[in-house]
Every structure is written in structure tokens, then in C-alpha cells.
Amino acid sequence: MTVAALAEVADVSAVEDRHVRLAGVTRVFGRPGTPKSVHALGPIDLDLRRGEFFSVVGPSGCGKSTLLDVLAGLSKPTEGTAEFEGRPIDGVPAGVGVVFQEDASFPWLTVADNVAFGLRRAGVDAAEIARRVDYAVGFMGLKAFAGAYPAQLSGGMRQRVCIARTLVMQPRLILLDEPFGALDQQTRLLMGDELLRLWRETSATVLLITHALDEAAMLSDRVGVMSARPGVFIDVVETGWEVERDSRIVSHHRFGDITGRLWEKLRTESLKHLRDG
Amino acid sequence: MKSVLGPAAVLAVLLLAWEVLHLAVANTGLPSPLATLMQLVVLLGEAEFWAHASQTAQAFAAAVVLSTVGGIALGILLGMNRTAGTVSEPILVNLYSLPKVTLYPVVLLIFGLGISARIAFGIMHGMIPLTLFTMNAILQMKPVYRRSAAVMGLTPWQTSVSVVLPAILPEVITGARLGVSLCLLGVLIGEMFASRNGLGYMVMHAMERGDMPTVLAVALLLAIVALLVNAALLALDRAWRH
Ligand SMILES: Nc1ncnc2c1ncn2[C@@H]1O[C@H](COP(=O)(O)OP(=O)(O)OP(=O)(O)O)[C@@H](O)[C@H]1O
Ligand SMILES: [Mg+2]
């Protein structure tokens, strides 16, 4: 094999390894340049490696959900390009699953029917649906509630229903927008463990938006810190955790260092947000 | 049980007020409830009455089916498209607040004197409120439902049928309840103005003859039917809300 051919192989594998690529992505609401337009995001440059756990932290209103919408194909970037698995994102890409910030469980369906919903619309055969739903419901600890309606569940359990509903579609990229925002601290840590378990099991790429620095520090391979609106990445922190990890790493000495560094970056930005109101 | 009790109470109060009014007026202009009831029994035994009733029933049924299906479909169509919704809402509201009787000659010109004109008139009354109810329910629906449908790869048609419709069903049933009563109103008005049959015509005709017991007997019957239909839809409404 020639040197040139080797280089080409290396290049291809690098491209294969790159699951998501954002280049110069900006999002402006309203017509750019007009007084009422809102520059919500960017320019953002970000590459996600296949299978990595990436978290985004940033002050409120900095454009985190907007970023997620771009990746989910729900919102077109005003400028720049967004790619998933080497193809430009145009509409919702197959293989991307989303857990939204608000409770998105359908109140007119039971837990099991909620989880089966996407698969049924996709025309997956009944036996396969039953198998996958059973697994996801069990994985999320909802077995005893499979026949219950969302109104009978707590907020945390409803969010688990939404995670299970995304999980059964077997996405290769999972986007989560503050999924545990409404939960208490203890439940959040435990849900974090479940998320890590899910991530290892599915080997999907995960992008988690959170406002909890400890959550980001504990769960992620890398954490991106965003500035106040218009959000850009002002720092990306490598945590260096092993794949086999759980919430107990909060007692690791490096955990404090990472959280500290995140806060140091974020403090100034959050102050800006407070002042600008 | 409650859904039966409510209309029954309304009926009892009406009857009582009627009796009091009858005693107060103390002439033949307003027959007593008993006299009316007896006239109703007589009517129920006449073939001619049943011919009229069946005309009304047919027009009413057709108007209900068409305005319900049409109202929901149009409401979803307009509600799913924010621009279409914002543009058409004031138009619909204004159109609806027009006194529809003034449009009746136009309807007659288009549909002729047959049953279709009365069906059209029923639809004119019943469909717009249901369209508005459906449309507003969609505009007020949690946006995350449609976003979820989109990320699960649903087509617009699948989204309408399996997400939007179930999400707004309680409001749609309320709108349908209103629409059904208004359809009956529309059909009856249509029969009163330009028709040779139907219960509306029968009432008009009896009025011309000064046959007050018949006028009131038919009115009573219609009130009972309207209350029963409403009660049935109310029960459906409750069943859906679990
Ligand atoms: N459809 C829209 N039209 C106009 N402005 C919008 C729209 N959506 C979002 N924005 C604005 O863009 C900015 C970023 O919003 P976004 O929801 O992405 O923030 P966020 O970081 O997710 O906030 P939070 O932490 O509160 O969830 C905000 O200032 C918001 O008001
Ligand atoms: Mg957000």
C-alpha cells in the first residue's frame, strides 16, 4: 500500500468517526438586520465523535434549544452547514431521536402505547414492536406502569416514558433537552445513571443539554460551555472519564476540578444574562 | 346518571314556568302543558306527522354528518397551517355573525326548493362553530406534540390523525355538541321559510291556522329531542375525558 493510499484510509476513518458536524451555524429569528430579529445562536463550529457523550451548558436563553432544533432538523440554520453522518441535515434525519424540554408524553395513550407509538407509525411488525417496547419499558423501570396513563405518573416517570419512546426507535444520535430539569437533585443523579447505562447499551452518540453543571461534569466525555445569547462555544472541557462510570464519580477529586472550571467560564456569562435581564 | 338528571331538571323547570305562564295569560293563546301533551299524543298517531318528522330527521342527519366531518377537516386544515388559521379566523367569525336568514334566498337559488337547501342551511349554522373550535384547539395544543410527531418521522396525514385529532378530541366533541344543536336550528329555519314539508313547515302552517296546541306540541318534541342528543354527546364527552 502506498503512503498516499494509507493517508486516504486514515482520512476516511476520521470522517467515519465524525458523527455530527456543525460549521459556522447561525440562527436568526425574523428577517436578519431588521430591528425585531433575534440573533439566537452562533456561529457554532462543533464536531461530535461517533459514540461520544457531549453535554452543553449555558446561561438561560443562550440558544441551547435552538441548537438542538437545528440538529433535529426542526429548524434550518440561517447560515452555515449542519451534517449528520456525512449528509446535510434537511428535515428530520432518520436515526436521530429527541427528548424535549417539556413533557411530550401523549395523555390519551397508555405508557406502553406511548412507547410503541413511533414504531407503529413506522410500520414495524407487531412482534418486533412488542419485543422492543417490553425491553424499553423494563429498561426505564416502568414495567408496573405499562398500562397506566401519563396523568397517573409523576413528572420524572413521564420523562422516562419519553426517553423510552425515543429509545425504541434505536436512534444513532440521541438529543436530550434538559430532560431532568423539573426533577429533584437525587432523582436527577439516578436518572443520570440510567442515561449512562442507556448510552453504553446503545452505543449511540448523545448530546445532552442541561443547566446543571454537576450533571454535565459527571455524565459527559466532553462539555461545551456556551456564552450568553447569541450562544457560541467559549470552552470545551474534556472530562477524561472511563466509559464505565456512574454517579459515584462525584466523589472523585477531578469532578470538583471540572465543575469548578465549568462554573468559572459560565459565571461571567450568567452575570451578563442577569444584567441584561 | 348526571347527564340524564341535568336535562330532566331543565325540562321540569320549563314545564313549571309554562304552566305558570299559561295560568297568568289565562286565554287560549297559550295552551297548558297538559293540553299540549295530549295534542302531541294525537300527532304521534298521525301518518302525516310522521312524514314531516322523517323529512326533518333526514335533513338533520345529513346536515350533522356533513357539518361534523367538514368542520373537523376544515378546522384541522386551517389549524395546522398557522398563516391560514390567522387569516381565516376573522373571516369565519364575521361570516358566522351575519344573520344567516338573509343568505337563505341565495341558498335557495343554488340548491332549489328541495331537501338539499335545508341541509345546506343546517350546515351553514353548524359547521363554522365546529371549525373554529377545532382550529383554536390546535392553535392552543402543546407545540411539543407536533414536534414529537415530526422527529418520529410522521407524515402530515399521520400527524393529523394520530396526534392532533386525539389531542384536541375533548374540544372537538364540545364543538360538535354545539354544532349539532345549531344544525337542527338551521334545518328548522329552512323548513319554515321555503318548504312544503318537515316539522318546521308544520309549525308555520299550524301557526297560520291559529292551531297553538300543534305549534307547542311540535316545539316540545323538538326540545326533548335536542336535549336528548345533547345529553348523549355530553356522556360521550365525559367518557373521553376518562
Ligand atoms: N421562534 C422564535 N422566534 C423568536 N425568537 C426566538 C424563537 N425561539 C427562540 N427565540 C429566542 O432565541 C433565544 C434562544 O432561545 P432558546 O430556546 O434556544 O434558548 P435556551 O438556551 O434553550 O433557553 P433555556 O435555557 O431557557 O431553555 C431566546 O432569546 C429566545 O427568546
Ligand atoms: Mg431551552
Coordinates of C-alpha atoms and ligand atoms in Angstrom, one line a residue:
Chain A
M1 CA 0.0 0.0 0.0
T2 CA 1.3 3.4 -0.9
V3 CA 1.7 6.2 1.6
A4 CA -1.0 8.2 -0.3
A5 CA -3.4 5.3 0.0
L6 CA -2.7 4.9 3.7
A7 CA -3.4 8.6 4.2
E8 CA -6.6 8.3 2.4
V9 CA -7.7 5.4 4.6
A10 CA -6.9 7.4 7.7
D11 CA -8.9 10.3 6.3
V12 CA -11.9 8.1 5.6
S13 CA -11.8 6.7 9.1
A14 CA -11.6 10.2 10.5
V15 CA -14.7 11.1 8.5
E16 CA -16.5 7.9 9.6
D17 CA -15.6 8.8 13.2
R18 CA -17.2 12.2 12.9
H19 CA -20.9 11.7 13.5
V20 CA -22.1 15.3 13.5
R21 CA -20.5 18.3 12.1
L22 CA -21.6 21.9 12.5
A23 CA -19.7 24.6 10.6
G24 CA -20.5 28.2 11.1
V25 CA -24.1 27.5 12.1
T26 CA -26.1 30.6 13.0
R27 CA -29.8 31.0 13.6
V28 CA -31.5 34.3 13.5
F29 CA -35.3 34.6 14.1
G30 CA -37.1 37.1 12.0
R31 CA -35.5 38.7 9.0
P32 CA -31.8 39.3 9.7
G33 CA -30.9 43.0 10.0
T34 CA -34.5 44.1 10.9
P35 CA -35.0 45.6 14.4
K36 CA -37.2 42.8 15.5
S37 CA -34.9 40.0 14.5
V38 CA -33.3 37.9 17.3
H39 CA -29.8 36.5 16.7
A40 CA -30.2 33.4 18.9
L41 CA -27.3 31.3 18.1
G42 CA -23.8 31.0 16.6
P43 CA -21.6 31.0 14.7
I44 CA -21.1 27.4 16.0
D45 CA -18.4 25.0 15.0
L46 CA -18.7 21.6 16.5
D47 CA -17.8 18.1 15.6
L48 CA -19.3 15.2 17.6
R49 CA -17.4 11.9 17.6
R50 CA -19.4 8.8 16.9
G51 CA -20.5 7.3 20.3
E52 CA -19.4 10.2 22.5
F53 CA -21.4 11.8 25.3
F54 CA -21.4 15.5 24.8
S55 CA -23.1 18.0 27.1
V56 CA -24.0 21.6 26.5
V57 CA -24.2 24.1 29.4
G58 CA -25.0 27.7 29.0
P59 CA -27.0 30.6 30.5
S60 CA -30.7 30.6 30.1
G61 CA -31.9 31.8 26.7
C62 CA -28.5 31.4 25.1
G63 CA -29.8 29.3 22.2
K64 CA -29.3 25.7 23.5
S65 CA -32.8 24.6 22.4
T66 CA -32.2 26.3 19.1
L67 CA -29.1 24.3 18.6
L68 CA -31.0 21.1 19.3
D69 CA -33.7 22.1 16.8
V70 CA -31.0 22.6 14.1
L71 CA -29.6 19.1 14.8
A72 CA -33.1 17.5 14.9
G73 CA -33.9 19.1 11.5
L74 CA -36.7 21.1 13.0
S75 CA -35.1 24.4 12.3
K76 CA -32.9 25.5 9.4
P77 CA -29.7 27.3 10.1
T78 CA -29.8 30.9 8.8
E79 CA -26.1 30.4 7.9
G80 CA -23.6 27.6 7.9
T81 CA -24.0 23.9 7.4
A82 CA -25.1 21.1 9.7
E83 CA -24.3 17.5 8.8
F84 CA -25.3 14.2 10.3
E85 CA -23.4 11.0 9.2
G86 CA -21.9 13.0 6.3
R87 CA -25.2 14.2 4.9
P88 CA -26.5 17.8 5.2
I89 CA -29.4 17.9 7.7
D90 CA -32.6 18.8 5.7
G91 CA -35.7 17.9 7.5
V92 CA -35.7 15.4 10.4
P93 CA -32.9 12.9 9.7
A94 CA -33.5 9.1 10.1
G95 CA -31.6 7.8 13.1
V96 CA -32.0 10.9 15.3
G97 CA -34.1 10.7 18.5
V98 CA -35.1 13.7 20.6
V99 CA -36.3 14.0 24.2
F100 CA -37.7 17.5 24.6
Q101 CA -37.5 20.0 27.4
E102 CA -41.3 19.8 28.0
D103 CA -43.3 16.7 28.8
A104 CA -44.2 15.3 25.5
S105 CA -46.0 12.1 26.5
F106 CA -49.4 11.7 24.9
P107 CA -52.0 11.8 27.6
W108 CA -54.5 9.8 25.6
L109 CA -52.3 6.8 25.4
T110 CA -51.1 4.3 28.0
V111 CA -47.4 4.1 28.8
A112 CA -47.0 1.1 26.6
D113 CA -48.8 2.7 23.7
N114 CA -46.8 5.9 24.1
V115 CA -43.6 3.9 23.8
A116 CA -44.9 1.9 20.8
F117 CA -46.2 5.0 19.1
G118 CA -43.3 5.8 16.7
L119 CA -42.8 2.1 15.8
R120 CA -46.4 1.6 14.9
R121 CA -46.4 4.7 12.6
A122 CA -43.1 3.3 11.0
G123 CA -44.9 0.1 10.1
V124 CA -42.6 -2.2 12.2
D125 CA -44.2 -5.6 12.6
A126 CA -46.2 -6.3 15.8
A127 CA -44.0 -9.0 17.3
E128 CA -40.9 -6.7 16.9
I129 CA -42.8 -3.8 18.4
A130 CA -43.9 -5.9 21.4
R131 CA -40.3 -7.1 22.0
R132 CA -38.8 -3.6 21.8
V133 CA -41.5 -1.9 23.9
D134 CA -41.2 -4.6 26.5
Y135 CA -37.4 -4.1 26.7
A136 CA -37.6 -0.3 26.8
V137 CA -40.3 -0.2 29.3
G138 CA -38.4 -2.6 31.5
F139 CA -35.1 -0.7 31.0
M140 CA -36.7 2.6 32.1
G141 CA -38.3 0.9 35.2
L142 CA -41.8 1.4 34.0
K143 CA -42.9 -2.3 33.9
A144 CA -45.5 -1.9 36.6
F145 CA -47.0 1.2 34.9
A146 CA -47.2 -0.2 31.3
G147 CA -51.0 0.1 31.4
A148 CA -51.2 3.4 33.2
Y149 CA -51.9 6.8 31.6
P150 CA -49.4 9.7 31.9
A151 CA -51.8 11.6 34.2
Q152 CA -51.3 8.8 36.8
L153 CA -47.5 9.2 36.7
S154 CA -45.0 11.6 38.3
G155 CA -43.1 14.1 36.2
G156 CA -40.0 12.0 36.4
M157 CA -41.8 8.9 35.2
R158 CA -43.4 10.8 32.3
Q159 CA -40.0 11.9 31.2
R160 CA -38.9 8.3 31.3
V161 CA -41.8 7.4 29.1
C162 CA -40.5 10.0 26.6
I163 CA -36.9 8.5 26.9
A164 CA -38.3 5.0 26.3
R165 CA -40.3 6.2 23.3
T166 CA -37.1 7.6 21.8
L167 CA -35.1 4.6 22.7
V168 CA -37.3 2.1 20.9
M169 CA -36.6 3.8 17.6
Q170 CA -33.0 2.8 18.1
P171 CA -31.5 6.2 17.2
R172 CA -27.8 6.6 16.5
L173 CA -27.9 10.1 17.8
I174 CA -29.9 11.0 20.9
L175 CA -30.6 14.6 21.6
L176 CA -31.9 15.5 25.1
D177 CA -33.0 19.0 26.1
E178 CA -32.9 19.4 29.9
P179 CA -34.8 16.1 30.3
F180 CA -34.4 16.2 34.1
G181 CA -34.9 19.9 34.6
A182 CA -38.1 19.5 36.6
L183 CA -36.7 16.8 38.9
D184 CA -35.2 16.9 42.4
Q185 CA -31.4 16.5 42.8
Q186 CA -31.4 12.9 44.0
T187 CA -33.7 11.7 41.2
R188 CA -31.6 13.7 38.7
L189 CA -28.5 11.8 39.8
L190 CA -30.2 8.5 39.5
M191 CA -31.7 9.4 36.1
G192 CA -28.2 10.3 35.1
D193 CA -27.0 6.8 35.9
E194 CA -29.8 5.4 33.8
L195 CA -28.8 7.7 31.0
L196 CA -25.2 6.4 31.2
R197 CA -26.5 2.9 31.1
L198 CA -28.6 3.6 28.1
W199 CA -25.7 5.3 26.4
R200 CA -23.4 2.3 26.9
E201 CA -26.0 -0.2 25.9
T202 CA -27.0 1.6 22.7
S203 CA -23.5 3.0 21.8
A204 CA -25.4 6.0 20.4
T205 CA -23.9 9.5 20.3
V206 CA -25.6 11.6 23.0
L207 CA -26.0 15.3 23.1
L208 CA -27.4 16.5 26.4
I209 CA -28.5 20.0 27.2
T210 CA -28.5 20.8 30.8
H211 CA -28.3 23.7 33.2
A212 CA -26.8 21.5 36.0
L213 CA -23.0 21.8 35.9
D214 CA -22.6 18.7 38.1
E215 CA -24.7 16.7 35.8
A216 CA -22.7 17.7 32.8
A217 CA -19.4 17.1 34.6
M218 CA -20.5 13.6 35.8
L219 CA -22.1 12.3 32.6
S220 CA -20.0 13.6 29.7
D221 CA -16.9 12.8 27.8
R222 CA -16.9 16.5 26.8
V223 CA -18.8 19.5 28.0
G224 CA -19.3 22.6 25.7
V225 CA -19.8 25.9 27.6
M226 CA -21.9 28.4 25.7
S227 CA -21.8 32.2 26.0
A228 CA -24.9 34.4 26.7
R229 CA -27.1 35.0 23.6
P230 CA -26.1 34.7 20.8
G231 CA -24.7 31.4 22.1
V232 CA -21.2 30.4 20.9
F233 CA -18.9 27.8 22.5
I234 CA -16.4 29.6 24.7
D235 CA -14.9 26.4 26.1
V236 CA -15.0 22.7 25.5
V237 CA -13.8 20.6 28.5
E238 CA -12.6 17.0 28.2
T239 CA -13.5 15.1 31.3
G240 CA -11.4 12.0 30.6
W241 CA -13.8 9.7 32.4
E242 CA -13.8 6.0 31.6
V243 CA -16.8 4.6 29.8
E244 CA -17.8 2.5 32.8
R245 CA -18.8 5.3 35.2
D246 CA -21.7 6.3 37.3
S247 CA -22.9 9.0 39.7
R248 CA -20.4 7.9 42.3
I249 CA -17.7 9.7 40.5
V250 CA -19.0 12.9 42.1
S251 CA -16.6 12.0 45.0
H252 CA -13.6 11.8 42.5
H253 CA -11.2 14.7 43.1
R254 CA -11.3 15.6 39.4
F255 CA -15.0 16.0 39.5
G256 CA -14.7 19.1 41.6
D257 CA -12.0 20.5 39.2
I258 CA -14.2 20.0 36.2
T259 CA -17.3 21.5 37.8
G260 CA -15.1 24.4 39.0
R261 CA -13.8 25.1 35.5
L262 CA -17.3 25.0 34.0
W263 CA -18.5 27.4 36.6
E264 CA -15.6 29.8 36.2
K265 CA -16.4 30.0 32.5
L266 CA -20.1 30.3 33.0
R267 CA -20.1 32.7 35.8
T268 CA -19.3 35.8 33.7
E269 CA -21.8 34.7 31.1
S270 CA -24.6 34.2 33.6
L271 CA -23.9 37.5 35.2
K272 CA -24.4 39.1 31.7
H273 CA -27.7 37.3 31.4
L274 CA -28.7 38.6 34.8
R275 CA -27.8 42.2 34.0
D276 CA -29.4 42.2 30.6
G277 CA -32.4 40.5 32.1
Chain B
M1 CA -76.7 9.4 35.5
K2 CA -75.9 13.1 35.9
S3 CA -76.2 13.6 32.1
V4 CA -79.9 12.5 32.4
L5 CA -80.6 14.4 35.5
G6 CA -79.5 17.8 34.0
P7 CA -81.8 17.8 31.0
A8 CA -84.6 16.4 33.2
A9 CA -84.3 19.3 35.6
V10 CA -84.3 21.8 32.7
L11 CA -87.4 20.2 31.3
A12 CA -89.2 20.3 34.7
V13 CA -88.4 24.0 35.2
L14 CA -89.6 24.8 31.7
L15 CA -92.8 22.9 32.3
L16 CA -93.4 24.7 35.5
A17 CA -92.8 28.1 34.0
W18 CA -95.0 27.2 31.2
E19 CA -97.9 26.2 33.5
V20 CA -97.5 29.4 35.5
L21 CA -97.4 31.5 32.3
H22 CA -100.5 29.7 31.0
L23 CA -102.4 30.5 34.2
A24 CA -101.3 34.1 34.1
V25 CA -102.2 34.7 30.5
A26 CA -105.4 32.7 31.0
N27 CA -106.5 32.5 27.4
T28 CA -106.3 30.1 24.5
G29 CA -103.2 31.8 23.1
L30 CA -101.1 29.6 25.3
P31 CA -102.4 26.1 25.8
S32 CA -101.5 24.4 29.1
P33 CA -98.7 21.8 29.2
L34 CA -101.4 19.0 29.6
A35 CA -103.3 20.2 26.5
T36 CA -100.0 20.3 24.6
L37 CA -99.1 16.8 25.7
M38 CA -102.4 15.5 24.6
Q39 CA -102.1 17.2 21.2
L40 CA -98.6 15.6 20.9
V41 CA -100.1 12.1 21.5
V42 CA -102.7 12.8 18.8
L43 CA -100.0 13.9 16.4
L44 CA -97.9 10.9 17.1
G45 CA -100.7 8.8 15.9
E46 CA -101.0 10.6 12.5
A47 CA -99.2 9.4 9.4
E48 CA -98.9 13.0 8.1
F49 CA -96.9 14.0 11.2
W50 CA -94.5 11.1 10.7
A51 CA -94.0 12.1 7.0
H52 CA -93.0 15.6 8.2
A53 CA -90.8 14.2 11.0
S54 CA -89.0 11.9 8.7
Q55 CA -88.2 14.8 6.3
T56 CA -86.7 16.8 9.2
A57 CA -84.9 13.8 10.5
Q58 CA -83.3 13.1 7.1
A59 CA -82.2 16.7 6.6
F60 CA -80.9 16.9 10.2
A61 CA -78.9 13.7 10.0
A62 CA -77.3 14.7 6.7
A63 CA -76.5 18.2 8.0
V64 CA -75.0 16.8 11.1
V65 CA -72.8 14.3 9.3
L66 CA -71.6 16.7 6.7
S67 CA -71.0 19.6 9.0
T68 CA -69.2 17.5 11.6
V69 CA -66.9 15.8 9.1
G70 CA -66.5 19.1 7.1
G71 CA -66.0 21.2 10.2
I72 CA -63.4 19.0 11.8
A73 CA -61.5 18.5 8.5
L74 CA -61.5 22.2 7.7
G75 CA -60.6 23.1 11.3
I76 CA -57.6 20.7 11.2
L77 CA -56.5 22.1 7.8
L78 CA -56.6 25.7 9.0
G79 CA -55.2 24.9 12.4
M80 CA -52.2 23.0 11.1
N81 CA -51.2 26.0 9.0
R82 CA -50.7 29.0 11.2
T83 CA -51.0 31.5 8.4
A84 CA -54.1 30.0 7.0
G85 CA -55.6 29.9 10.5
T86 CA -54.8 33.6 11.4
V87 CA -56.1 34.8 8.0
S88 CA -59.3 32.8 8.1
E89 CA -60.4 33.1 11.7
P90 CA -61.8 36.7 11.4
I91 CA -63.4 35.8 8.1
L92 CA -65.1 32.9 9.6
V93 CA -66.2 34.8 12.7
N94 CA -67.6 37.6 10.6
L95 CA -69.3 35.2 8.2
Y96 CA -70.9 33.5 11.2
S97 CA -72.2 36.6 12.8
L98 CA -74.1 37.5 9.6
P99 CA -77.8 36.9 10.1
K100 CA -77.9 33.7 8.0
V101 CA -81.6 34.2 7.1
T102 CA -80.5 36.9 4.8
L103 CA -78.5 34.4 2.9
Y104 CA -81.3 32.0 2.6
P105 CA -82.5 33.3 -0.8
V106 CA -79.0 32.7 -2.2
V107 CA -79.1 29.1 -0.8
L108 CA -82.5 28.6 -2.5
L109 CA -81.2 29.9 -5.8
I110 CA -78.2 27.4 -5.6
F111 CA -80.0 24.4 -4.2
G112 CA -83.6 24.8 -5.3
L113 CA -86.6 24.1 -3.1
G114 CA -85.7 20.5 -2.2
I115 CA -84.2 18.9 0.9
S116 CA -80.7 19.9 -0.1
A117 CA -81.4 23.6 0.5
R118 CA -82.4 22.7 4.1
I119 CA -79.3 20.5 4.6
A120 CA -77.2 23.4 3.3
F121 CA -78.9 25.7 5.7
G122 CA -78.3 23.3 8.6
I123 CA -74.6 23.1 7.6
M124 CA -74.3 26.9 7.4
H125 CA -75.3 27.1 11.1
G126 CA -73.5 24.1 12.4
M127 CA -70.2 23.9 10.6
I128 CA -68.5 27.2 11.3
P129 CA -68.5 26.9 15.1
L130 CA -67.1 23.4 14.9
T131 CA -64.4 24.7 12.5
L132 CA -63.5 27.5 14.9
F133 CA -63.4 25.2 17.9
T134 CA -61.2 22.7 16.1
M135 CA -58.9 25.3 14.8
N136 CA -58.4 27.0 18.1
A137 CA -57.9 23.7 19.9
I138 CA -55.0 23.1 17.5
L139 CA -53.5 26.5 17.9
Q140 CA -53.6 26.0 21.7
M141 CA -52.3 22.4 21.6
K142 CA -48.8 21.9 23.2
P143 CA -46.4 22.5 20.3
V144 CA -44.2 19.7 21.6
Y145 CA -46.8 17.2 20.4
R146 CA -46.3 18.1 16.8
R147 CA -42.5 18.4 17.3
S148 CA -42.5 14.9 18.7
A149 CA -44.5 13.7 15.7
A150 CA -42.0 15.3 13.4
V151 CA -39.0 13.7 15.0
M152 CA -40.7 10.3 14.9
G153 CA -41.0 10.7 11.2
L154 CA -44.7 11.0 10.9
T155 CA -46.3 12.3 7.7
P156 CA -48.6 15.3 8.0
W157 CA -51.6 13.0 7.5
Q158 CA -50.3 10.6 10.2
T159 CA -49.8 13.6 12.5
S160 CA -53.3 14.9 11.9
V161 CA -55.0 11.5 12.5
S162 CA -52.9 10.0 15.3
V163 CA -51.6 13.1 17.2
V164 CA -53.6 16.2 16.5
L165 CA -57.1 14.6 16.5
P166 CA -56.7 12.7 19.7
A167 CA -55.1 15.7 21.4
I168 CA -58.0 18.0 20.6
L169 CA -60.8 15.5 20.8
P170 CA -62.3 16.9 24.0
E171 CA -62.7 20.3 22.4
V172 CA -63.9 18.8 19.1
I173 CA -66.7 16.9 21.0
T174 CA -67.7 20.1 22.7
G175 CA -67.7 21.9 19.3
A176 CA -69.7 19.0 17.8
R177 CA -72.3 19.3 20.6
L178 CA -72.8 22.9 19.8
G179 CA -72.8 22.2 16.0
V180 CA -75.5 19.5 16.3
S181 CA -77.9 21.8 18.1
L182 CA -77.2 24.6 15.5
C183 CA -77.7 22.1 12.6
L184 CA -81.2 21.4 14.0
L185 CA -81.9 25.1 14.3
G186 CA -80.7 25.7 10.7
V187 CA -82.8 22.8 9.2
L188 CA -85.9 24.0 11.0
I189 CA -85.5 27.6 10.0
G190 CA -85.0 26.4 6.4
E191 CA -88.2 24.4 6.6
M192 CA -90.1 27.4 8.0
F193 CA -89.2 29.7 5.2
A194 CA -89.3 27.8 1.9
S195 CA -90.7 24.3 2.2
R196 CA -93.9 22.3 1.9
N197 CA -92.8 19.6 4.4
G198 CA -90.8 19.0 7.6
L199 CA -91.6 19.9 11.2
G200 CA -90.6 23.5 10.7
Y201 CA -93.2 23.8 7.9
M202 CA -95.7 22.1 10.1
V203 CA -95.2 24.6 12.9
M204 CA -95.5 27.5 10.4
H205 CA -98.6 26.1 8.9
A206 CA -100.3 25.4 12.3
M207 CA -99.4 29.0 13.3
E208 CA -101.2 30.4 10.2
R209 CA -104.3 28.3 11.2
G210 CA -104.0 29.5 14.8
D211 CA -103.6 25.9 15.9
M212 CA -101.5 26.7 19.0
P213 CA -101.6 23.2 20.6
T214 CA -99.9 21.8 17.5
V215 CA -97.3 24.6 17.4
L216 CA -96.4 23.9 21.0
A217 CA -96.6 20.1 20.7
V218 CA -94.0 20.1 17.9
A219 CA -91.9 22.6 19.8
L220 CA -92.0 20.4 22.9
L221 CA -91.0 17.4 20.9
L222 CA -88.1 19.2 19.3
A223 CA -86.9 20.5 22.7
I224 CA -86.9 16.9 24.0
V225 CA -85.0 15.6 21.0
A226 CA -82.4 18.4 21.2
L227 CA -81.9 17.8 25.0
L228 CA -81.5 14.1 24.5
V229 CA -79.0 14.5 21.7
N230 CA -77.1 16.9 23.8
A231 CA -77.2 14.6 26.8
A232 CA -75.8 11.7 24.6
L233 CA -73.0 13.9 23.4
L234 CA -72.2 15.1 26.9
A235 CA -72.0 11.5 28.0
L236 CA -69.6 10.8 25.2
D237 CA -67.6 13.9 26.2
R238 CA -67.3 12.6 29.7
A239 CA -66.4 9.1 28.7
W240 CA -63.5 10.5 26.6
R241 CA -62.1 12.5 29.4
H242 CA -62.0 9.3 31.5
Ligands
LIG1 N1 -39.4 31.2 17.3 C1 -38.7 32.2 17.9 N2 -38.8 33.5 17.5 C2 -38.1 34.5 18.0 N3 -37.2 34.3 19.0 C3 -37.0 33.0 19.4 C4 -37.7 31.9 18.9 N4 -37.3 30.8 19.6 C5 -36.4 31.2 20.4 N5 -36.2 32.5 20.4 C6 -35.2 33.3 21.2 O1 -33.9 32.8 20.9 C7 -33.2 32.8 22.1 C8 -32.7 31.4 22.4 O2 -33.8 30.5 22.7 P1 -33.6 29.0 23.2 O3 -34.9 28.5 23.5 O4 -32.7 28.3 22.2 O5 -32.7 29.2 24.5 P2 -32.3 28.1 25.6 O6 -30.8 28.3 25.7 O7 -32.8 26.8 25.2 O8 -33.0 28.7 26.9 P3 -33.5 27.9 28.2 O9 -32.3 27.6 29.0 O10 -34.4 28.9 28.8 O11 -34.2 26.6 27.7 C9 -34.1 33.3 23.2 O12 -33.7 34.6 23.4 C10 -35.5 33.2 22.6 O13 -36.3 34.2 23.1
MG2 MG -34.2 25.5 26.1

